[in-house]
Amino acid sequence: MAMKSKVLIVGGTGYLGKRLVKASLAQGHETFVLHREEIGVDIEKVQMLLSFKQQGAHLVIGSFNDHQSLVKVVKLVDVVICAISGVHIRSHQILLQLKLVDAIKEAGNVKRFLPSEFGTDPARKENAMEPGRVTFDDKMVVRRATEEAGIPFTYISANCFAGYFLGGLCQPGFILPSREQVRLLGDGNQKAIYVDEDDIATYSIKTIDDPRTLNKTVYIRPPQNILSLREVVQIWEKLIGKELLKSSISEQEFLAIMKEQDYAEQVGLTHYYHVCYEGCLANFEIGDGAEEATKLYPEVKYTTVEEYMTRYL
């Protein structure tokens, strides 16, 4: 049996990063987690890093401000996965990855790079609205740099993180589902795709040694999780045994409200707009240059929307 790749996770203490570390270890990869020397008194981050170490991961020190430290760490591994944040309400660090690309290029040993993608496919968002398009534009800058450097890659398009979208029934600003009411965005009939964050990590790690995913985009589209907002609400109503009071917000109202928010909020709301009013995640067929994760890895039992929602009961 072929040796499993050694994996470096950058952003390993983040929302998705910690799940990637866990999935990498679970799938038998020697796993390295990058961290800065100067953590200060961020006790939760330190405790998380120590728990990774207890589970068998190697902690390695490096900094985006120290090119040679990155090169040295990258030389230890076969695969680099970056999960630094691209969410403006947290921190938007996507272009920092250009320093990682430079290090990977100089090191010359990396067999696969997974940059911080994991959402909507940015290659399909050339007509995205301001200011939210900055997320897609920045990701495309990183893609171009990766490809121009000749670095082998896989891009993961995981659609909607379940915690953000299912948790709040697609209500911007909410991550717990109401038991009383819901505002449908538009008619609530546009399909979106919801994926458990642990499943995103599992599928992502599956791709790294798979020749079928080399230099391709992999979409995660669990068939049972391609649902409209109305269908998601129906699942929640069934679970709680009562009907929610429903209202709706028109496209025009949504855009007017969006314009009144600060920049970071506008970026996030733009993404809700594309997903919930345009149906941008599910309104196209995956072409020849891409793969779909649940078809590649039928052995993975993914979490359905209904199973995910039971945690809120």
PDB file of C-alpha atoms in Angstrom, residues 46-256:
ATOM      1  CA  VAL A  46      -2.497  26.791  23.463  1.00  0.00           C
ATOM      2  CA  GLN A  47      -4.775  24.135  24.971  1.00  0.00           C
ATOM      3  CA  MET A  48      -6.008  23.172  21.502  1.00  0.00           C
ATOM      4  CA  LEU A  49      -2.450  22.851  20.172  1.00  0.00           C
ATOM      5  CA  LEU A  50      -1.490  20.678  23.148  1.00  0.00           C
ATOM      6  CA  SER A  51      -4.525  18.464  22.544  1.00  0.00           C
ATOM      7  CA  PHE A  52      -3.432  18.031  18.907  1.00  0.00           C
ATOM      8  CA  LYS A  53      -0.008  16.985  20.178  1.00  0.00           C
ATOM      9  CA  GLN A  54      -1.566  14.444  22.551  1.00  0.00           C
ATOM     10  CA  GLN A  55      -3.481  13.020  19.573  1.00  0.00           C
ATOM     11  CA  GLY A  56      -0.224  12.544  17.656  1.00  0.00           C
ATOM     12  CA  ALA A  57       0.224  15.743  15.643  1.00  0.00           C
ATOM     13  CA  HIS A  58       3.566  17.551  15.400  1.00  0.00           C
ATOM     14  CA  LEU A  59       3.536  21.231  16.358  1.00  0.00           C
ATOM     15  CA  VAL A  60       5.845  23.307  14.149  1.00  0.00           C
ATOM     16  CA  ILE A  61       6.738  26.972  14.535  1.00  0.00           C
ATOM     17  CA  GLY A  62       6.614  29.339  11.581  1.00  0.00           C
ATOM     18  CA  SER A  63       5.393  32.778  10.634  1.00  0.00           C
ATOM     19  CA  PHE A  64       4.027  34.513   7.573  1.00  0.00           C
ATOM     20  CA  ASN A  65       6.487  37.286   8.452  1.00  0.00           C
ATOM     21  CA  ASP A  66       9.476  34.923   8.229  1.00  0.00           C
ATOM     22  CA  HIS A  67       9.819  33.396   4.762  1.00  0.00           C
ATOM     23  CA  GLN A  68      12.605  30.968   5.702  1.00  0.00           C
ATOM     24  CA  SER A  69      10.591  29.624   8.657  1.00  0.00           C
ATOM     25  CA  LEU A  70       7.781  28.736   6.227  1.00  0.00           C
ATOM     26  CA  VAL A  71      10.171  27.127   3.733  1.00  0.00           C
ATOM     27  CA  LYS A  72      11.712  25.018   6.511  1.00  0.00           C
ATOM     28  CA  VAL A  73       8.308  23.750   7.680  1.00  0.00           C
ATOM     29  CA  VAL A  74       7.002  23.106   4.148  1.00  0.00           C
ATOM     30  CA  LYS A  75      10.067  20.919   3.454  1.00  0.00           C
ATOM     31  CA  LEU A  76       8.883  18.516   6.165  1.00  0.00           C
ATOM     32  CA  VAL A  77       5.675  17.532   4.343  1.00  0.00           C
ATOM     33  CA  ASP A  78       4.115  16.391   1.065  1.00  0.00           C
ATOM     34  CA  VAL A  79       0.805  18.248   1.279  1.00  0.00           C
ATOM     35  CA  VAL A  80      -0.038  21.745   2.517  1.00  0.00           C
ATOM     36  CA  ILE A  81      -3.623  22.617   3.486  1.00  0.00           C
ATOM     37  CA  CYS A  82      -4.441  26.201   4.370  1.00  0.00           C
ATOM     38  CA  ALA A  83      -7.553  27.052   6.372  1.00  0.00           C
ATOM     39  CA  ILE A  84      -6.933  30.663   7.339  1.00  0.00           C
ATOM     40  CA  SER A  85     -10.076  32.747   7.601  1.00  0.00           C
ATOM     41  CA  GLY A  86     -11.764  34.364   4.645  1.00  0.00           C
ATOM     42  CA  VAL A  87     -14.804  35.527   6.606  1.00  0.00           C
ATOM     43  CA  HIS A  88     -14.897  39.282   7.135  1.00  0.00           C
ATOM     44  CA  ILE A  89     -16.865  39.123  10.376  1.00  0.00           C
ATOM     45  CA  ARG A  90     -13.948  37.106  11.833  1.00  0.00           C
ATOM     46  CA  SER A  91     -10.789  38.054   9.918  1.00  0.00           C
ATOM     47  CA  HIS A  92     -10.069  38.127   6.199  1.00  0.00           C
ATOM     48  CA  GLN A  93      -6.556  36.803   5.587  1.00  0.00           C
ATOM     49  CA  ILE A  94      -6.854  35.191   2.157  1.00  0.00           C
ATOM     50  CA  LEU A  95      -3.991  37.118   0.484  1.00  0.00           C
ATOM     51  CA  LEU A  96      -1.560  36.116   3.261  1.00  0.00           C
ATOM     52  CA  GLN A  97      -1.465  32.811   1.394  1.00  0.00           C
ATOM     53  CA  LEU A  98       0.679  34.411  -1.308  1.00  0.00           C
ATOM     54  CA  LYS A  99       3.551  34.156   1.201  1.00  0.00           C
ATOM     55  CA  LEU A 100       2.757  30.459   1.616  1.00  0.00           C
ATOM     56  CA  VAL A 101       2.741  30.005  -2.177  1.00  0.00           C
ATOM     57  CA  ASP A 102       6.210  31.606  -2.340  1.00  0.00           C
ATOM     58  CA  ALA A 103       7.471  29.221   0.360  1.00  0.00           C
ATOM     59  CA  ILE A 104       5.968  26.153  -1.367  1.00  0.00           C
ATOM     60  CA  LYS A 105       7.541  27.247  -4.657  1.00  0.00           C
ATOM     61  CA  GLU A 106      10.983  27.656  -3.074  1.00  0.00           C
ATOM     62  CA  ALA A 107      10.770  24.398  -1.104  1.00  0.00           C
ATOM     63  CA  GLY A 108       9.944  22.511  -4.314  1.00  0.00           C
ATOM     64  CA  ASN A 109       8.795  19.283  -2.641  1.00  0.00           C
ATOM     65  CA  VAL A 110       5.028  19.744  -2.203  1.00  0.00           C
ATOM     66  CA  LYS A 111       2.857  17.256  -4.095  1.00  0.00           C
ATOM     67  CA  ARG A 112      -0.452  18.984  -3.370  1.00  0.00           C
ATOM     68  CA  PHE A 113      -1.638  22.370  -2.092  1.00  0.00           C
ATOM     69  CA  LEU A 114      -5.187  22.996  -0.880  1.00  0.00           C
ATOM     70  CA  PRO A 115      -5.559  26.754  -0.445  1.00  0.00           C
ATOM     71  CA  SER A 116      -8.190  28.256   1.838  1.00  0.00           C
ATOM     72  CA  GLU A 117     -11.314  27.892  -0.322  1.00  0.00           C
ATOM     73  CA  PHE A 118     -14.058  25.651   1.112  1.00  0.00           C
ATOM     74  CA  GLY A 119     -17.028  27.845   0.120  1.00  0.00           C
ATOM     75  CA  THR A 120     -18.567  29.026  -3.151  1.00  0.00           C
ATOM     76  CA  ASP A 121     -16.365  28.308  -6.178  1.00  0.00           C
ATOM     77  CA  PRO A 122     -14.750  31.721  -6.861  1.00  0.00           C
ATOM     78  CA  ALA A 123     -14.156  30.853 -10.516  1.00  0.00           C
ATOM     79  CA  ARG A 124     -17.946  31.012 -10.986  1.00  0.00           C
ATOM     80  CA  LYS A 125     -18.286  34.423  -9.308  1.00  0.00           C
ATOM     81  CA  GLU A 126     -16.732  36.785 -11.857  1.00  0.00           C
ATOM     82  CA  ASN A 127     -20.020  38.722 -11.840  1.00  0.00           C
ATOM     83  CA  ALA A 128     -20.418  38.782  -8.051  1.00  0.00           C
ATOM     84  CA  MET A 129     -21.717  41.897  -6.358  1.00  0.00           C
ATOM     85  CA  GLU A 130     -19.659  44.460  -4.439  1.00  0.00           C
ATOM     86  CA  PRO A 131     -18.410  44.417  -1.754  1.00  0.00           C
ATOM     87  CA  GLY A 132     -18.751  40.656  -1.236  1.00  0.00           C
ATOM     88  CA  ARG A 133     -16.851  39.858  -4.411  1.00  0.00           C
ATOM     89  CA  VAL A 134     -13.582  40.703  -2.608  1.00  0.00           C
ATOM     90  CA  THR A 135     -13.639  37.186  -1.112  1.00  0.00           C
ATOM     91  CA  PHE A 136     -13.834  35.581  -4.555  1.00  0.00           C
ATOM     92  CA  ASP A 137     -11.389  38.011  -6.168  1.00  0.00           C
ATOM     93  CA  ASP A 138      -8.775  37.369  -3.470  1.00  0.00           C
ATOM     94  CA  LYS A 139      -9.196  33.603  -3.762  1.00  0.00           C
ATOM     95  CA  MET A 140      -8.674  33.874  -7.525  1.00  0.00           C
ATOM     96  CA  VAL A 141      -5.442  35.852  -6.940  1.00  0.00           C
ATOM     97  CA  VAL A 142      -4.188  32.936  -4.812  1.00  0.00           C
ATOM     98  CA  ARG A 143      -5.305  30.409  -7.438  1.00  0.00           C
ATOM     99  CA  ARG A 144      -3.446  32.242 -10.197  1.00  0.00           C
ATOM    100  CA  ALA A 145      -0.281  32.488  -8.106  1.00  0.00           C
ATOM    101  CA  THR A 146      -0.499  28.764  -7.294  1.00  0.00           C
ATOM    102  CA  GLU A 147      -0.944  27.761 -10.928  1.00  0.00           C
ATOM    103  CA  GLU A 148       1.713  30.172 -12.232  1.00  0.00           C
ATOM    104  CA  ALA A 149       4.170  28.681  -9.731  1.00  0.00           C
ATOM    105  CA  GLY A 150       3.404  25.208 -11.106  1.00  0.00           C
ATOM    106  CA  ILE A 151       2.224  23.951  -7.708  1.00  0.00           C
ATOM    107  CA  PRO A 152      -0.081  20.892  -7.888  1.00  0.00           C
ATOM    108  CA  PHE A 153      -3.426  21.780  -6.297  1.00  0.00           C
ATOM    109  CA  THR A 154      -6.936  20.750  -5.342  1.00  0.00           C
ATOM    110  CA  TYR A 155      -9.641  23.363  -4.762  1.00  0.00           C
ATOM    111  CA  ILE A 156     -12.459  22.386  -2.392  1.00  0.00           C
ATOM    112  CA  SER A 157     -15.870  23.983  -2.938  1.00  0.00           C
ATOM    113  CA  ALA A 158     -17.906  22.974   0.100  1.00  0.00           C
ATOM    114  CA  ASN A 159     -20.860  25.338  -0.348  1.00  0.00           C
ATOM    115  CA  CYS A 160     -22.675  26.329   2.889  1.00  0.00           C
ATOM    116  CA  PHE A 161     -21.086  25.561   6.249  1.00  0.00           C
ATOM    117  CA  ALA A 162     -23.951  23.938   8.148  1.00  0.00           C
ATOM    118  CA  GLY A 163     -23.196  25.750  11.400  1.00  0.00           C
ATOM    119  CA  TYR A 164     -23.624  29.164   9.827  1.00  0.00           C
ATOM    120  CA  PHE A 165     -26.509  28.472   7.451  1.00  0.00           C
ATOM    121  CA  LEU A 166     -28.559  25.636   8.974  1.00  0.00           C
ATOM    122  CA  GLY A 167     -27.935  26.813  12.526  1.00  0.00           C
ATOM    123  CA  GLY A 168     -29.787  30.056  11.934  1.00  0.00           C
ATOM    124  CA  LEU A 169     -32.209  28.811   9.234  1.00  0.00           C
ATOM    125  CA  CYS A 170     -30.332  31.081   6.787  1.00  0.00           C
ATOM    126  CA  GLN A 171     -31.175  34.165   8.877  1.00  0.00           C
ATOM    127  CA  PRO A 172     -28.162  36.495   8.634  1.00  0.00           C
ATOM    128  CA  GLY A 173     -26.813  37.252  12.098  1.00  0.00           C
ATOM    129  CA  PHE A 174     -28.331  34.154  13.729  1.00  0.00           C
ATOM    130  CA  ILE A 175     -26.715  30.773  14.346  1.00  0.00           C
ATOM    131  CA  LEU A 176     -29.443  29.161  16.466  1.00  0.00           C
ATOM    132  CA  PRO A 177     -32.782  28.202  14.876  1.00  0.00           C
ATOM    133  CA  SER A 178     -35.894  29.976  16.110  1.00  0.00           C
ATOM    134  CA  ARG A 179     -38.795  27.908  17.391  1.00  0.00           C
ATOM    135  CA  GLU A 180     -41.209  30.748  16.666  1.00  0.00           C
ATOM    136  CA  GLN A 181     -40.630  32.447  13.315  1.00  0.00           C
ATOM    137  CA  VAL A 182     -38.536  32.626  10.161  1.00  0.00           C
ATOM    138  CA  ARG A 183     -38.045  35.242   7.454  1.00  0.00           C
ATOM    139  CA  LEU A 184     -37.702  33.610   4.063  1.00  0.00           C
ATOM    140  CA  LEU A 185     -35.177  35.270   1.783  1.00  0.00           C
ATOM    141  CA  GLY A 186     -37.261  35.833  -1.338  1.00  0.00           C
ATOM    142  CA  ASP A 187     -39.705  32.999  -1.959  1.00  0.00           C
ATOM    143  CA  GLY A 188     -37.460  30.530  -0.142  1.00  0.00           C
ATOM    144  CA  ASN A 189     -37.431  28.171  -3.121  1.00  0.00           C
ATOM    145  CA  GLN A 190     -33.845  28.573  -4.346  1.00  0.00           C
ATOM    146  CA  LYS A 191     -31.782  25.440  -3.704  1.00  0.00           C
ATOM    147  CA  ALA A 192     -28.599  25.631  -1.662  1.00  0.00           C
ATOM    148  CA  ILE A 193     -26.163  22.934  -0.480  1.00  0.00           C
ATOM    149  CA  TYR A 194     -25.463  22.433   3.219  1.00  0.00           C
ATOM    150  CA  VAL A 195     -22.443  20.494   4.483  1.00  0.00           C
ATOM    151  CA  ASP A 196     -21.460  19.520   8.024  1.00  0.00           C
ATOM    152  CA  GLU A 197     -18.047  21.066   8.762  1.00  0.00           C
ATOM    153  CA  ASP A 198     -16.667  17.713   9.974  1.00  0.00           C
ATOM    154  CA  ASP A 199     -17.669  16.192   6.628  1.00  0.00           C
ATOM    155  CA  ILE A 200     -15.955  19.041   4.767  1.00  0.00           C
ATOM    156  CA  ALA A 201     -12.749  18.127   6.592  1.00  0.00           C
ATOM    157  CA  THR A 202     -13.156  14.385   5.966  1.00  0.00           C
ATOM    158  CA  TYR A 203     -13.721  14.811   2.221  1.00  0.00           C
ATOM    159  CA  SER A 204     -10.900  17.368   1.936  1.00  0.00           C
ATOM    160  CA  ILE A 205      -8.353  14.963   3.465  1.00  0.00           C
ATOM    161  CA  LYS A 206      -9.647  12.156   1.216  1.00  0.00           C
ATOM    162  CA  THR A 207      -8.633  14.151  -1.875  1.00  0.00           C
ATOM    163  CA  ILE A 208      -4.974  14.733  -1.046  1.00  0.00           C
ATOM    164  CA  ASP A 209      -3.547  11.406  -2.222  1.00  0.00           C
ATOM    165  CA  ASP A 210      -6.171  10.827  -4.910  1.00  0.00           C
ATOM    166  CA  PRO A 211      -4.881  11.192  -8.484  1.00  0.00           C
ATOM    167  CA  ARG A 212      -8.471  11.853  -9.666  1.00  0.00           C
ATOM    168  CA  THR A 213      -8.515  15.191  -7.825  1.00  0.00           C
ATOM    169  CA  LEU A 214      -5.106  16.468  -8.937  1.00  0.00           C
ATOM    170  CA  ASN A 215      -5.309  20.017 -10.356  1.00  0.00           C
ATOM    171  CA  LYS A 216      -9.107  19.974 -10.121  1.00  0.00           C
ATOM    172  CA  THR A 217     -11.951  21.575  -8.215  1.00  0.00           C
ATOM    173  CA  VAL A 218     -13.825  19.149  -5.974  1.00  0.00           C
ATOM    174  CA  TYR A 219     -17.404  20.136  -5.145  1.00  0.00           C
ATOM    175  CA  ILE A 220     -19.040  18.667  -2.032  1.00  0.00           C
ATOM    176  CA  ARG A 221     -22.681  18.126  -2.939  1.00  0.00           C
ATOM    177  CA  PRO A 222     -24.352  15.597  -0.628  1.00  0.00           C
ATOM    178  CA  PRO A 223     -27.503  14.705  -2.623  1.00  0.00           C
ATOM    179  CA  GLN A 224     -29.835  14.742   0.417  1.00  0.00           C
ATOM    180  CA  ASN A 225     -28.539  18.177   1.434  1.00  0.00           C
ATOM    181  CA  ILE A 226     -29.429  20.059  -1.753  1.00  0.00           C
ATOM    182  CA  LEU A 227     -32.472  21.812  -0.382  1.00  0.00           C
ATOM    183  CA  SER A 228     -34.405  25.057  -0.567  1.00  0.00           C
ATOM    184  CA  LEU A 229     -34.809  27.218   2.524  1.00  0.00           C
ATOM    185  CA  ARG A 230     -38.474  26.192   2.650  1.00  0.00           C
ATOM    186  CA  GLU A 231     -37.414  22.529   2.739  1.00  0.00           C
ATOM    187  CA  VAL A 232     -34.905  23.232   5.527  1.00  0.00           C
ATOM    188  CA  VAL A 233     -37.635  25.002   7.537  1.00  0.00           C
ATOM    189  CA  GLN A 234     -39.998  22.044   6.981  1.00  0.00           C
ATOM    190  CA  ILE A 235     -37.354  19.673   8.381  1.00  0.00           C
ATOM    191  CA  TRP A 236     -36.961  21.884  11.465  1.00  0.00           C
ATOM    192  CA  GLU A 237     -40.740  22.158  11.907  1.00  0.00           C
ATOM    193  CA  LYS A 238     -41.040  18.377  11.750  1.00  0.00           C
ATOM    194  CA  LEU A 239     -38.307  18.015  14.398  1.00  0.00           C
ATOM    195  CA  ILE A 240     -39.857  20.509  16.842  1.00  0.00           C
ATOM    196  CA  GLY A 241     -43.421  19.447  16.108  1.00  0.00           C
ATOM    197  CA  LYS A 242     -44.767  22.911  15.321  1.00  0.00           C
ATOM    198  CA  GLU A 243     -45.105  25.318  12.430  1.00  0.00           C
ATOM    199  CA  LEU A 244     -43.082  28.528  12.391  1.00  0.00           C
ATOM    200  CA  LEU A 245     -44.637  31.892  11.634  1.00  0.00           C
ATOM    201  CA  LYS A 246     -43.308  32.805   8.185  1.00  0.00           C
ATOM    202  CA  SER A 247     -42.700  36.159   6.560  1.00  0.00           C
ATOM    203  CA  SER A 248     -40.480  37.003   3.644  1.00  0.00           C
ATOM    204  CA  ILE A 249     -38.073  39.724   2.631  1.00  0.00           C
ATOM    205  CA  SER A 250     -37.958  40.773  -1.020  1.00  0.00           C
ATOM    206  CA  GLU A 251     -34.751  41.151  -2.990  1.00  0.00           C
ATOM    207  CA  GLN A 252     -35.161  44.949  -3.007  1.00  0.00           C
ATOM    208  CA  GLU A 253     -35.727  45.106   0.774  1.00  0.00           C
ATOM    209  CA  PHE A 254     -32.719  42.877   1.421  1.00  0.00           C
ATOM    210  CA  LEU A 255     -30.429  45.021  -0.753  1.00  0.00           C
ATOM    211  CA  ALA A 256     -31.695  48.216   0.911  1.00  0.00           C
TER     212      ALA A 256
END
